[in-house]
Coordinates of C-alpha atoms and ligand atoms in Angstrom, one line a residue:
M1 CA 0.0 0.0 0.0
D2 CA 1.5 3.3 -1.2
R3 CA 0.2 6.7 -0.2
H4 CA -0.5 9.1 -3.1
D5 CA -1.4 12.8 -3.2
A6 CA -4.5 11.9 -5.1
I7 CA -6.5 8.9 -6.3
V8 CA -8.5 9.4 -9.5
I9 CA -11.2 6.7 -10.0
G10 CA -12.0 6.3 -13.8
S11 CA -9.9 7.2 -16.8
G12 CA -12.4 9.0 -19.1
F13 CA -12.8 12.7 -19.9
G14 CA -13.3 13.7 -16.3
G15 CA -10.5 11.6 -14.8
G16 CA -8.1 12.4 -17.7
G17 CA -8.7 16.1 -17.4
V18 CA -8.2 16.3 -13.6
A19 CA -5.1 14.1 -13.8
H20 CA -3.6 16.4 -16.5
E21 CA -3.6 19.3 -14.1
L22 CA -2.4 17.4 -11.0
V23 CA 0.5 15.7 -12.8
A24 CA 1.5 19.0 -14.3
A25 CA 1.6 20.4 -10.8
G26 CA 4.0 17.6 -9.7
K27 CA 1.4 15.7 -7.6
R28 CA 1.7 11.9 -7.2
V29 CA -1.4 10.6 -8.8
L30 CA -2.8 7.1 -8.9
M31 CA -5.6 6.4 -11.5
L32 CA -7.7 3.3 -10.9
E33 CA -9.6 2.1 -13.9
R34 CA -11.7 -1.0 -14.1
G35 CA -11.3 -1.7 -17.8
D36 CA -8.3 -2.9 -19.8
R37 CA -6.4 -1.2 -22.6
V38 CA -8.0 -1.6 -26.1
P39 CA -5.5 -3.1 -28.5
R40 CA -5.0 -1.2 -31.7
G41 CA -4.6 -2.7 -35.2
P42 CA -6.4 -3.8 -38.3
Q43 CA -8.9 -5.8 -36.2
N44 CA -10.5 -2.5 -35.2
W45 CA -11.6 -2.0 -38.8
E46 CA -13.6 -5.3 -38.8
F47 CA -17.3 -4.9 -38.3
D48 CA -17.1 -6.6 -34.9
G49 CA -14.7 -3.9 -33.7
S50 CA -17.9 -1.9 -33.0
L51 CA -18.1 -1.3 -29.2
D52 CA -21.3 -3.3 -28.6
L53 CA -19.6 -6.4 -30.1
T54 CA -16.4 -6.1 -28.1
P55 CA -15.6 -7.3 -24.6
F56 CA -15.2 -3.7 -23.5
Y57 CA -19.0 -3.3 -23.5
S58 CA -20.1 -5.4 -20.6
K59 CA -22.9 -6.2 -18.2
E60 CA -20.5 -7.5 -15.5
T61 CA -22.1 -4.8 -13.3
P62 CA -25.6 -4.7 -14.8
Y63 CA -27.9 -1.8 -14.4
A64 CA -31.5 -3.0 -14.4
V65 CA -33.5 -0.5 -16.4
A66 CA -37.0 0.7 -16.1
D67 CA -37.2 2.7 -19.3
E68 CA -40.6 3.3 -20.9
I69 CA -40.5 2.0 -24.5
D70 CA -41.2 5.2 -26.5
R71 CA -44.9 5.8 -26.7
T72 CA -44.6 7.6 -30.0
A73 CA -42.3 5.2 -31.9
S74 CA -43.3 4.0 -35.4
K75 CA -44.5 0.4 -35.8
L76 CA -41.3 -0.5 -37.7
D77 CA -39.1 1.1 -35.0
K78 CA -41.1 -0.7 -32.2
L79 CA -40.5 -4.0 -34.0
L80 CA -36.7 -3.3 -34.3
T81 CA -36.2 -1.8 -30.8
K82 CA -38.2 -4.6 -29.1
R83 CA -35.5 -6.9 -30.4
T84 CA -32.8 -4.8 -28.8
A85 CA -34.6 -3.3 -25.8
A86 CA -32.8 -4.7 -22.7
K87 CA -33.9 -5.3 -19.2
S88 CA -30.4 -4.2 -18.1
V89 CA -27.8 -1.9 -19.8
A90 CA -24.2 -2.6 -20.5
S91 CA -21.4 0.0 -19.9
C92 CA -18.1 0.7 -21.7
Y93 CA -15.1 -0.2 -19.5
C94 CA -11.6 0.4 -20.8
V95 CA -8.6 2.7 -20.4
G96 CA -9.8 6.0 -21.7
G97 CA -13.5 5.1 -21.2
P98 CA -16.0 5.4 -24.1
S99 CA -13.7 8.1 -25.6
V100 CA -11.9 5.3 -27.3
F101 CA -15.0 4.4 -29.3
Y102 CA -16.7 7.8 -29.4
G103 CA -17.6 9.9 -32.4
A104 CA -15.1 12.6 -31.5
V105 CA -17.6 15.5 -31.9
S106 CA -16.4 18.2 -29.6
L107 CA -18.9 21.0 -29.1
R108 CA -19.1 23.7 -26.5
L109 CA -22.4 24.5 -24.6
R110 CA -23.9 27.9 -25.5
P111 CA -24.0 30.7 -22.9
R112 CA -27.8 30.3 -22.7
D113 CA -27.4 26.7 -21.7
F114 CA -25.9 27.9 -18.4
T115 CA -28.9 29.9 -17.3
G116 CA -31.7 27.3 -17.1
D117 CA -34.9 27.4 -19.1
A118 CA -38.5 27.4 -18.1
V119 CA -39.6 24.9 -20.7
L120 CA -37.2 22.4 -19.2
G121 CA -39.1 22.3 -16.0
D122 CA -38.4 23.7 -12.5
S123 CA -35.7 21.2 -11.3
G124 CA -33.3 23.9 -10.0
A125 CA -31.0 23.0 -12.9
T126 CA -29.1 26.2 -12.9
W127 CA -25.3 26.2 -13.2
P128 CA -23.2 27.7 -10.4
F129 CA -21.2 29.7 -13.0
D130 CA -21.7 31.1 -16.4
Y131 CA -20.2 30.4 -19.9
D132 CA -17.5 33.0 -19.5
T133 CA -16.1 31.1 -16.5
L134 CA -15.7 27.9 -18.5
E135 CA -14.6 29.6 -21.7
P136 CA -10.8 29.5 -21.2
Y137 CA -11.1 25.9 -20.1
Y138 CA -13.0 25.0 -23.2
G139 CA -10.0 26.4 -25.1
A140 CA -7.6 24.4 -23.0
A141 CA -9.7 21.2 -23.6
E142 CA -9.8 21.8 -27.3
G143 CA -6.0 22.1 -27.2
L144 CA -5.6 19.0 -25.1
L145 CA -7.8 16.9 -27.4
G146 CA -6.5 18.5 -30.6
V147 CA -10.0 19.5 -31.9
A148 CA -10.1 20.3 -35.6
G149 CA -12.9 22.9 -36.3
E150 CA -13.9 26.0 -38.2
A151 CA -15.0 28.9 -36.0
G152 CA -17.7 31.3 -37.1
T153 CA -19.9 29.1 -39.3
D154 CA -22.1 27.7 -36.6
P155 CA -25.0 30.2 -36.3
T156 CA -25.1 29.6 -32.5
D157 CA -21.3 29.6 -32.0
P158 CA -20.5 30.9 -28.5
P159 CA -17.8 33.5 -28.1
R160 CA -14.2 32.1 -28.0
S161 CA -10.9 33.6 -27.0
S162 CA -8.8 31.1 -28.8
D163 CA -9.0 29.6 -32.3
Y164 CA -9.4 25.8 -32.9
P165 CA -5.9 24.2 -32.6
A166 CA -6.4 22.4 -36.0
S167 CA -8.4 22.7 -39.2
P168 CA -10.9 20.1 -40.5
A169 CA -10.3 17.7 -43.4
P170 CA -11.9 18.5 -46.8
L171 CA -15.6 17.8 -47.2
S172 CA -16.7 14.4 -48.6
S173 CA -19.2 14.3 -51.4
T174 CA -21.9 12.9 -49.1
S175 CA -21.4 15.8 -46.6
R176 CA -21.4 18.3 -49.5
M177 CA -24.8 16.8 -50.6
I178 CA -26.3 17.3 -47.1
A179 CA -24.8 20.8 -46.6
D180 CA -26.1 21.9 -50.0
A181 CA -29.6 20.5 -49.3
A182 CA -29.7 22.2 -45.9
A183 CA -28.6 25.5 -47.4
R184 CA -31.4 25.3 -50.0
R185 CA -33.8 24.9 -47.1
G186 CA -32.5 28.2 -45.7
M187 CA -30.3 26.5 -43.0
K188 CA -26.7 27.3 -42.1
P189 CA -24.7 24.1 -42.1
F190 CA -21.4 24.1 -40.2
R191 CA -18.4 21.9 -39.9
L192 CA -18.6 19.6 -36.8
P193 CA -15.5 20.1 -34.6
L194 CA -13.8 16.7 -34.3
A195 CA -11.1 15.5 -32.0
I196 CA -9.2 13.8 -34.8
N197 CA -5.5 14.2 -35.8
Y198 CA -5.1 15.2 -39.4
S199 CA -1.3 15.8 -39.4
E200 CA 1.4 13.2 -39.6
S201 CA 4.1 13.4 -37.0
D202 CA 6.8 11.2 -35.5
S203 CA 4.6 10.0 -32.8
R204 CA 1.1 10.1 -34.4
S205 CA -0.5 8.9 -37.6
A206 CA -2.8 11.1 -39.5
C207 CA -6.5 10.1 -40.0
V208 CA -7.1 8.1 -43.2
A209 CA -10.8 9.0 -43.3
C210 CA -12.1 5.5 -42.9
T211 CA -15.8 4.7 -42.4
T212 CA -15.5 3.0 -39.0
C213 CA -15.0 5.8 -36.6
D214 CA -18.0 6.4 -34.3
T215 CA -18.4 3.3 -32.1
Y216 CA -15.0 1.9 -33.2
A217 CA -11.5 2.3 -31.7
C218 CA -9.1 3.9 -34.2
A219 CA -6.8 1.2 -35.6
I220 CA -4.0 3.7 -36.2
G221 CA -4.5 5.9 -33.1
A222 CA -5.5 9.0 -35.2
K223 CA -8.6 9.6 -33.1
N224 CA -7.7 11.9 -30.2
D225 CA -9.3 9.8 -27.5
V226 CA -8.3 10.1 -23.9
A227 CA -6.2 7.0 -23.9
T228 CA -4.1 8.0 -26.9
R229 CA -4.0 11.8 -26.6
V230 CA -4.1 12.4 -22.8
L231 CA -3.1 9.4 -20.8
D232 CA -0.1 8.2 -22.8
P233 CA 1.8 11.6 -22.3
L234 CA 0.7 11.6 -18.6
L235 CA 2.1 8.1 -18.1
A236 CA 5.4 9.4 -19.5
A237 CA 5.2 12.3 -17.0
G238 CA 4.7 10.2 -14.0
L239 CA 1.0 9.2 -13.7
E240 CA 0.5 5.8 -12.2
L241 CA -2.4 3.9 -13.9
R242 CA -3.8 0.7 -12.6
P243 CA -6.1 -0.9 -15.2
N244 CA -8.4 -3.9 -14.4
T245 CA -9.1 -2.5 -10.9
V246 CA -12.7 -2.3 -9.9
V247 CA -13.3 0.2 -7.1
T248 CA -16.1 -1.1 -4.9
R249 CA -16.2 1.3 -1.9
L250 CA -15.0 4.6 -0.6
V251 CA -14.0 4.2 3.1
T252 CA -14.8 7.3 5.3
E253 CA -13.7 8.3 8.8
G254 CA -15.7 11.3 10.0
S255 CA -16.0 13.7 7.2
R256 CA -13.0 12.4 5.2
V257 CA -12.4 9.6 2.7
V258 CA -9.4 7.7 4.0
G259 CA -9.2 5.0 1.4
V260 CA -10.8 3.0 -1.4
E261 CA -11.5 -0.7 -1.6
A262 CA -11.1 -2.4 -4.9
V263 CA -10.9 -5.8 -6.6
D264 CA -8.3 -6.9 -9.2
R265 CA -10.5 -7.9 -12.1
Q266 CA -8.1 -10.5 -13.4
T267 CA -7.0 -12.2 -10.1
G268 CA -9.9 -11.4 -7.8
E269 CA -7.4 -10.0 -5.2
Q270 CA -8.9 -7.6 -2.7
L271 CA -7.1 -4.3 -2.7
R272 CA -7.0 -1.1 -0.7
F273 CA -5.5 2.3 -1.7
E274 CA -5.0 5.5 0.4
A275 CA -4.4 9.1 -0.6
A276 CA -4.9 12.7 0.6
Q277 CA -7.5 13.6 -2.0
F278 CA -10.0 11.5 -3.9
I279 CA -11.5 12.3 -7.3
L280 CA -14.4 10.2 -8.5
S281 CA -14.9 10.0 -12.3
A282 CA -16.5 6.7 -12.9
G283 CA -19.2 8.1 -15.2
A284 CA -22.8 9.2 -14.6
L285 CA -24.0 5.7 -13.8
G286 CA -20.8 4.4 -12.0
T287 CA -20.2 7.4 -9.8
P288 CA -23.6 7.6 -8.1
H289 CA -23.6 3.8 -7.8
L290 CA -20.2 3.9 -5.9
L291 CA -21.4 6.8 -3.7
L292 CA -24.6 4.9 -2.7
A293 CA -22.7 1.7 -2.3
S294 CA -20.4 3.5 0.2
G295 CA -23.3 5.1 2.1
I296 CA -21.6 8.5 1.6
E297 CA -24.9 10.2 0.6
E298 CA -25.7 10.3 4.3
L299 CA -22.9 12.8 4.8
N300 CA -24.3 15.1 2.1
P301 CA -26.9 17.8 3.1
G302 CA -28.8 16.9 -0.1
G303 CA -28.8 13.2 0.9
D304 CA -31.3 11.6 -1.3
V305 CA -30.3 13.9 -4.2
V306 CA -27.4 11.7 -5.0
G307 CA -28.3 9.6 -8.1
R308 CA -31.2 11.9 -9.1
Y309 CA -31.8 14.2 -12.1
L310 CA -30.4 11.7 -14.6
T311 CA -30.4 13.1 -18.2
R312 CA -29.4 11.3 -21.4
H313 CA -30.5 13.6 -24.3
C314 CA -33.5 12.5 -26.3
N315 CA -31.8 11.1 -29.4
A316 CA -32.9 9.5 -32.7
I317 CA -31.6 9.0 -36.2
A318 CA -33.4 9.9 -39.4
F319 CA -32.1 7.6 -42.1
G320 CA -32.8 8.6 -45.7
L321 CA -33.1 6.0 -48.5
F322 CA -31.8 7.3 -51.8
P323 CA -32.3 5.9 -55.3
R324 CA -28.5 5.5 -55.8
Q325 CA -25.5 4.6 -53.8
V326 CA -24.8 7.4 -51.4
N327 CA -21.2 7.0 -50.5
P328 CA -19.6 5.1 -53.4
A329 CA -16.1 6.3 -52.6
Q330 CA -16.4 5.0 -49.0
E331 CA -15.4 8.4 -47.5
F332 CA -15.6 9.5 -43.9
H333 CA -18.6 11.8 -43.8
K334 CA -19.6 12.7 -40.2
Q335 CA -18.8 16.3 -40.9
I336 CA -21.8 18.6 -41.0
G337 CA -23.9 20.0 -38.1
L338 CA -27.1 22.0 -38.1
H339 CA -27.9 24.3 -35.1
D340 CA -30.6 26.4 -36.8
F341 CA -33.2 25.0 -34.4
Y342 CA -31.0 24.8 -31.3
F343 CA -32.9 27.6 -29.5
G344 CA -36.3 26.7 -31.0
D345 CA -38.2 26.3 -34.2
M346 CA -40.6 29.0 -35.5
K347 CA -43.0 26.2 -36.5
Q348 CA -43.3 25.0 -32.9
P349 CA -42.3 27.9 -30.6
E350 CA -44.0 26.5 -27.6
L351 CA -41.3 23.8 -27.3
G352 CA -38.5 26.3 -26.6
K353 CA -34.9 25.1 -26.9
L354 CA -34.6 22.0 -29.0
G355 CA -31.0 20.9 -29.7
G356 CA -28.8 19.9 -32.6
I357 CA -28.7 17.8 -35.7
Q358 CA -25.5 16.0 -36.8
Q359 CA -24.4 13.9 -39.8
L360 CA -23.9 10.2 -39.0
H361 CA -22.3 7.3 -40.8
S362 CA -24.3 4.4 -42.2
P363 CA -23.4 1.3 -40.2
P364 CA -21.0 -1.3 -41.9
V365 CA -23.0 -4.0 -43.7
G366 CA -21.5 -6.7 -41.4
L367 CA -22.8 -4.9 -38.3
V368 CA -26.3 -4.7 -39.8
H369 CA -26.2 -8.5 -40.3
Q370 CA -25.5 -8.9 -36.6
H371 CA -28.5 -6.9 -35.5
L372 CA -31.3 -8.0 -37.8
P373 CA -33.0 -11.3 -38.5
A374 CA -30.9 -13.4 -41.0
G375 CA -32.9 -13.1 -44.3
F376 CA -34.0 -9.5 -43.7
A377 CA -30.4 -8.6 -42.8
H378 CA -29.1 -9.7 -46.2
L379 CA -31.8 -7.7 -48.0
V380 CA -31.1 -4.6 -46.0
G381 CA -27.3 -5.1 -46.2
A382 CA -27.2 -5.6 -50.0
L383 CA -29.9 -3.2 -51.1
I384 CA -30.7 -0.6 -48.5
V385 CA -27.5 0.2 -46.5
P386 CA -25.4 1.4 -49.4
R387 CA -28.3 3.7 -50.4
M388 CA -28.9 5.3 -47.1
T389 CA -27.3 8.0 -45.0
G390 CA -28.4 9.4 -41.6
L391 CA -28.8 12.5 -39.5
L392 CA -28.6 12.2 -35.7
V393 CA -30.9 14.5 -33.7
M394 CA -30.0 15.3 -30.1
A395 CA -32.7 17.0 -28.1
E396 CA -32.1 18.5 -24.7
D397 CA -34.1 16.6 -22.0
E398 CA -35.5 17.8 -18.8
P399 CA -33.5 16.9 -15.5
R400 CA -36.3 15.3 -13.6
H401 CA -36.2 14.4 -9.9
D402 CA -37.7 11.0 -10.5
N403 CA -35.1 10.0 -13.2
R404 CA -32.3 8.3 -11.2
V405 CA -29.7 5.7 -10.5
M406 CA -30.4 3.8 -7.2
L407 CA -29.6 0.7 -5.3
R408 CA -32.1 -2.1 -5.4
D409 CA -32.7 -5.5 -3.7
G410 CA -30.8 -8.2 -5.4
D411 CA -27.5 -10.0 -5.5
A412 CA -24.2 -8.0 -5.6
D413 CA -22.1 -8.4 -8.7
Q414 CA -19.0 -10.6 -8.9
F415 CA -16.9 -7.8 -7.3
G416 CA -19.2 -7.1 -4.4
L417 CA -20.9 -3.9 -5.8
P418 CA -24.5 -3.9 -4.7
A419 CA -27.3 -4.3 -7.3
A420 CA -28.4 -1.0 -8.9
E421 CA -31.1 0.1 -11.2
I422 CA -31.9 3.0 -13.5
R423 CA -35.3 4.6 -13.6
H424 CA -35.9 6.9 -16.5
T425 CA -38.9 8.4 -18.3
Y426 CA -38.9 11.2 -20.9
T427 CA -41.4 14.0 -20.6
D428 CA -43.8 14.7 -23.4
R429 CA -41.8 17.8 -24.1
D430 CA -38.6 15.8 -24.5
L431 CA -40.2 13.6 -27.0
A432 CA -41.9 16.5 -28.8
A433 CA -38.5 18.3 -29.1
R434 CA -36.9 15.2 -30.5
D435 CA -39.7 14.8 -33.0
A436 CA -39.5 18.5 -34.1
L437 CA -35.8 18.0 -34.9
L438 CA -36.5 14.7 -36.7
L439 CA -39.0 16.6 -38.9
R440 CA -36.3 19.1 -39.9
A441 CA -33.7 16.3 -40.4
R442 CA -36.2 14.5 -42.7
E443 CA -36.8 17.7 -44.6
V444 CA -33.0 18.0 -45.3
L445 CA -32.8 14.4 -46.4
G446 CA -35.8 14.8 -48.6
E447 CA -34.3 17.9 -50.2
A448 CA -31.1 15.9 -50.8
G449 CA -33.1 13.4 -52.8
A450 CA -34.2 10.7 -50.3
L451 CA -37.2 8.8 -51.4
W452 CA -38.2 7.6 -47.9
C453 CA -37.0 8.2 -44.4
Y454 CA -37.0 5.9 -41.4
S455 CA -36.7 7.3 -37.8
H456 CA -34.8 5.1 -35.3
Y457 CA -35.1 6.0 -31.6
I458 CA -32.0 5.6 -29.4
H459 CA -32.4 3.9 -26.1
T460 CA -28.9 3.8 -24.8
F461 CA -27.4 5.8 -21.9
S462 CA -24.3 6.9 -23.9
H463 CA -25.0 10.5 -23.0
A464 CA -25.9 9.9 -19.3
A465 CA -25.3 12.9 -17.1
G466 CA -26.5 14.9 -14.1
T467 CA -26.7 12.3 -11.4
V468 CA -24.4 14.1 -8.9
R469 CA -24.8 17.6 -10.1
M470 CA -23.1 20.8 -9.0
G471 CA -25.1 23.8 -7.9
T472 CA -25.5 26.6 -5.4
D473 CA -28.5 25.0 -3.5
P474 CA -27.3 22.1 -1.2
A475 CA -30.8 20.7 -1.2
T476 CA -30.9 20.1 -4.9
S477 CA -27.2 19.6 -5.8
A478 CA -24.7 17.4 -4.1
L479 CA -21.6 19.3 -5.3
D480 CA -20.5 22.9 -4.9
E481 CA -19.2 25.0 -7.8
Y482 CA -15.8 23.3 -7.6
C483 CA -17.4 19.9 -7.7
R484 CA -16.5 19.3 -4.0
F485 CA -18.9 16.7 -2.5
R486 CA -20.7 18.6 0.3
G487 CA -20.2 17.1 3.7
V488 CA -16.9 15.3 2.8
D489 CA -13.6 17.3 3.0
N490 CA -11.5 15.6 0.4
L491 CA -13.8 14.2 -2.3
R492 CA -14.6 15.7 -5.7
V493 CA -16.6 14.4 -8.6
V494 CA -15.6 15.4 -12.2
D495 CA -17.4 13.2 -14.7
A496 CA -20.6 13.8 -16.6
S497 CA -22.5 13.3 -13.3
I498 CA -21.7 17.0 -12.5
L499 CA -23.7 18.5 -15.3
P500 CA -26.8 20.4 -14.1
S501 CA -28.2 20.3 -17.6
G502 CA -26.9 18.9 -20.9
G503 CA -27.9 21.5 -23.5
G504 CA -28.2 20.0 -27.0
V505 CA -24.6 19.1 -27.7
N506 CA -22.5 16.0 -27.0
P507 CA -21.2 16.1 -23.4
S508 CA -17.4 15.2 -23.6
L509 CA -15.8 18.6 -24.2
T510 CA -17.8 20.2 -21.3
V511 CA -16.8 17.4 -19.0
A512 CA -13.1 17.7 -20.0
A513 CA -13.1 21.6 -19.7
N514 CA -14.7 21.4 -16.3
A515 CA -12.3 18.7 -15.1
L516 CA -9.4 21.0 -16.1
R517 CA -11.0 23.8 -14.1
V518 CA -11.4 21.6 -11.0
G519 CA -8.0 20.1 -11.4
E520 CA -6.4 23.5 -11.6
Q521 CA -8.2 24.6 -8.4
L522 CA -7.2 21.4 -6.6
A523 CA -3.6 21.6 -7.7
A524 CA -3.4 25.1 -6.3
E525 CA -4.7 23.9 -2.9
R526 CA -2.0 23.6 -0.2
Ligands
FAD601 C1 -20.4 5.0 -28.9 C2 -20.3 6.4 -28.2 C3 -20.1 7.5 -29.0 C4 -20.0 8.8 -28.4 N1 -19.8 9.9 -29.1 C5 -19.6 11.1 -28.5 C6 -19.2 12.2 -29.3 O1 -19.0 12.1 -30.5 N2 -18.9 13.3 -28.6 C7 -19.2 13.5 -27.2 O2 -19.0 14.6 -26.7 N3 -19.6 12.4 -26.5 C8 -19.8 11.2 -27.1 N4 -20.1 10.1 -26.4 C9 -20.4 10.3 -24.9 C10 -19.1 10.4 -24.1 O3 -18.3 9.3 -24.4 C11 -19.4 10.5 -22.6 O4 -20.3 11.6 -22.4 C12 -18.1 10.7 -21.8 O5 -17.3 9.6 -22.0 C13 -18.4 10.8 -20.4 O6 -17.2 11.1 -19.7 P1 -17.0 10.8 -18.2 O7 -15.7 11.4 -17.7 O8 -18.3 11.2 -17.5 O9 -17.0 9.2 -18.0 P2 -16.5 8.0 -18.8 O10 -15.7 8.6 -20.0 O11 -17.6 7.1 -19.0 O12 -15.4 7.4 -17.9 C14 -15.7 6.6 -16.8 C15 -14.6 5.6 -16.5 O13 -14.7 5.1 -15.2 C16 -14.4 3.7 -15.3 N5 -15.1 3.1 -14.1 C17 -16.5 2.9 -14.0 N6 -16.7 2.4 -12.8 C18 -15.5 2.1 -12.2 C19 -15.1 1.5 -11.0 N7 -16.0 1.1 -10.1 N8 -13.8 1.4 -10.7 C20 -12.9 1.9 -11.6 N9 -13.2 2.5 -12.7 C21 -14.5 2.6 -13.0 C22 -15.0 3.3 -16.6 O14 -14.4 2.0 -17.1 C23 -14.6 4.4 -17.5 O15 -13.3 4.3 -18.1 C24 -20.2 8.9 -27.0 C25 -20.5 7.7 -26.2 C26 -20.5 6.5 -26.8 C27 -20.7 5.3 -25.9
SF4_602 S1 -11.9 8.2 -39.5 FE1 -9.8 8.7 -39.0 S2 -9.8 9.0 -36.7 FE2 -11.7 7.9 -37.3 S3 -11.2 5.7 -37.1 FE3 -10.8 6.2 -39.2 S4 -8.6 6.8 -39.3 FE4 -9.2 6.8 -37.2

């Protein structure tokens, strides 16, 4: 047992960001990560390199889920989602967390996202600081993650004090087709900022614009995920990383955490680690689970607030079917975003803020074969997939008191973590906001020449957030403005749990920026 200055639990955006600041300040940091390293090589390009078909997507700690199957889904979608709707959800466990498999879209929240919104309900979801406070850290996070973007083309672009560190790759023909169609409908398409490396160097390969990016690990390490871009340099600078280490409990004495208990995932050995400071970053499902498993919520003045206000965005994909092959040159084409309806749509003003629309890749044919019934899959794979392209819609959802991660009766998992469940229901407004965006996405696909559109509703928790949120009111938020867990002197939370609201953009850049802010403040503490 070795005493460190700080123990960071979880190696994703939050853990990576905070460790970056602590290691730079010369602190002795131990990072405990339950997952293993994801090997890189040609196998990542095979269809079964997709996250859900790899061992890194696991139900070894299952979250039972009470998630209402969408009331408004089409018959076709109900048929398809029933096949995949699960009684429990899997999570991504690996060094770097889901960043290794993510889509690399790196967007900032907008200033208005920090001020709360009446249409999103009265959940007390106001941020303890404004956009200007986070702005310099957004710049630092873009630098750390090497985000390639183009400022000034997004009609809702927030103010920025630094330019993107890199420029995006040329537009593919599919992206040009979508951008032109959107522009003809009076919209202002913009280049999605992507954490992808486009320049060859001694230590890094440049992106080769393949078609397996989102949900796949990059075979050549050109995606700027946390493992490749953040942790590898930190390891060289002295970070101690212990993969395959499942933390099961935070041990407290009075108002301090004195250690963590863990299990070696490969040998089953029981472990204990001690440090002066503890930073919890196990994700928006894993973090409340660990806090509740440790009984620490009893020390927090908000108590029962730990695990509540779970958000996940209300996401769906509009797929357009075209009369010809859409992407014959097999180019990377997740490049265009549409934020024209981010703050609302004149057609349905009563819905208020809606969210964003982003281009998406069609899935590889082999992957389609895995998910559909045999005969149907071959028909879809051969005739339909090459003729379709998709737009992802991401609607902001309301942080509701009743949406939560909680412990439940049942057997503990193989490591001794008590059984947990997720309860989540979208509001009618969440679903209506998603449908309003879908209508616009279908409009763009139709303008581009699609003969028919199919809407697929997303039921995953890949954008889970808000379960241990920060705020000024101790009764409705477990963390203060520096993400210190109220009632405990030396515990901070820095993953997506901390977000009081999720806006209509992908969460990772905000999590990383805030973790840099919290890490800087902690490093400066004596
Ligand atoms: C397929 C996919 C695509 C996505 N695409 C995008 C995108 O394009 N842009 C974007 O912004 N976001 C995207 N996201 C969402 C994004 O990945 C998450 O919002 C982000 O990773 C959350 O960061 P985090 O720090 O909260 O936690 P995570 O990144 O989830 O990290 C948590 C870490 O803690 C570890 N852990 C959990 N429990 C324990 C334990 N008990 N002991 C030790 N370690 C533990 C986990 O293994 C994991 O490594 C995507 C997600 C998925 C799944
Ligand atoms: S598109 Fe580029 S960054 Fe993404 S997986 Fe392919 S090579 Fe890697």
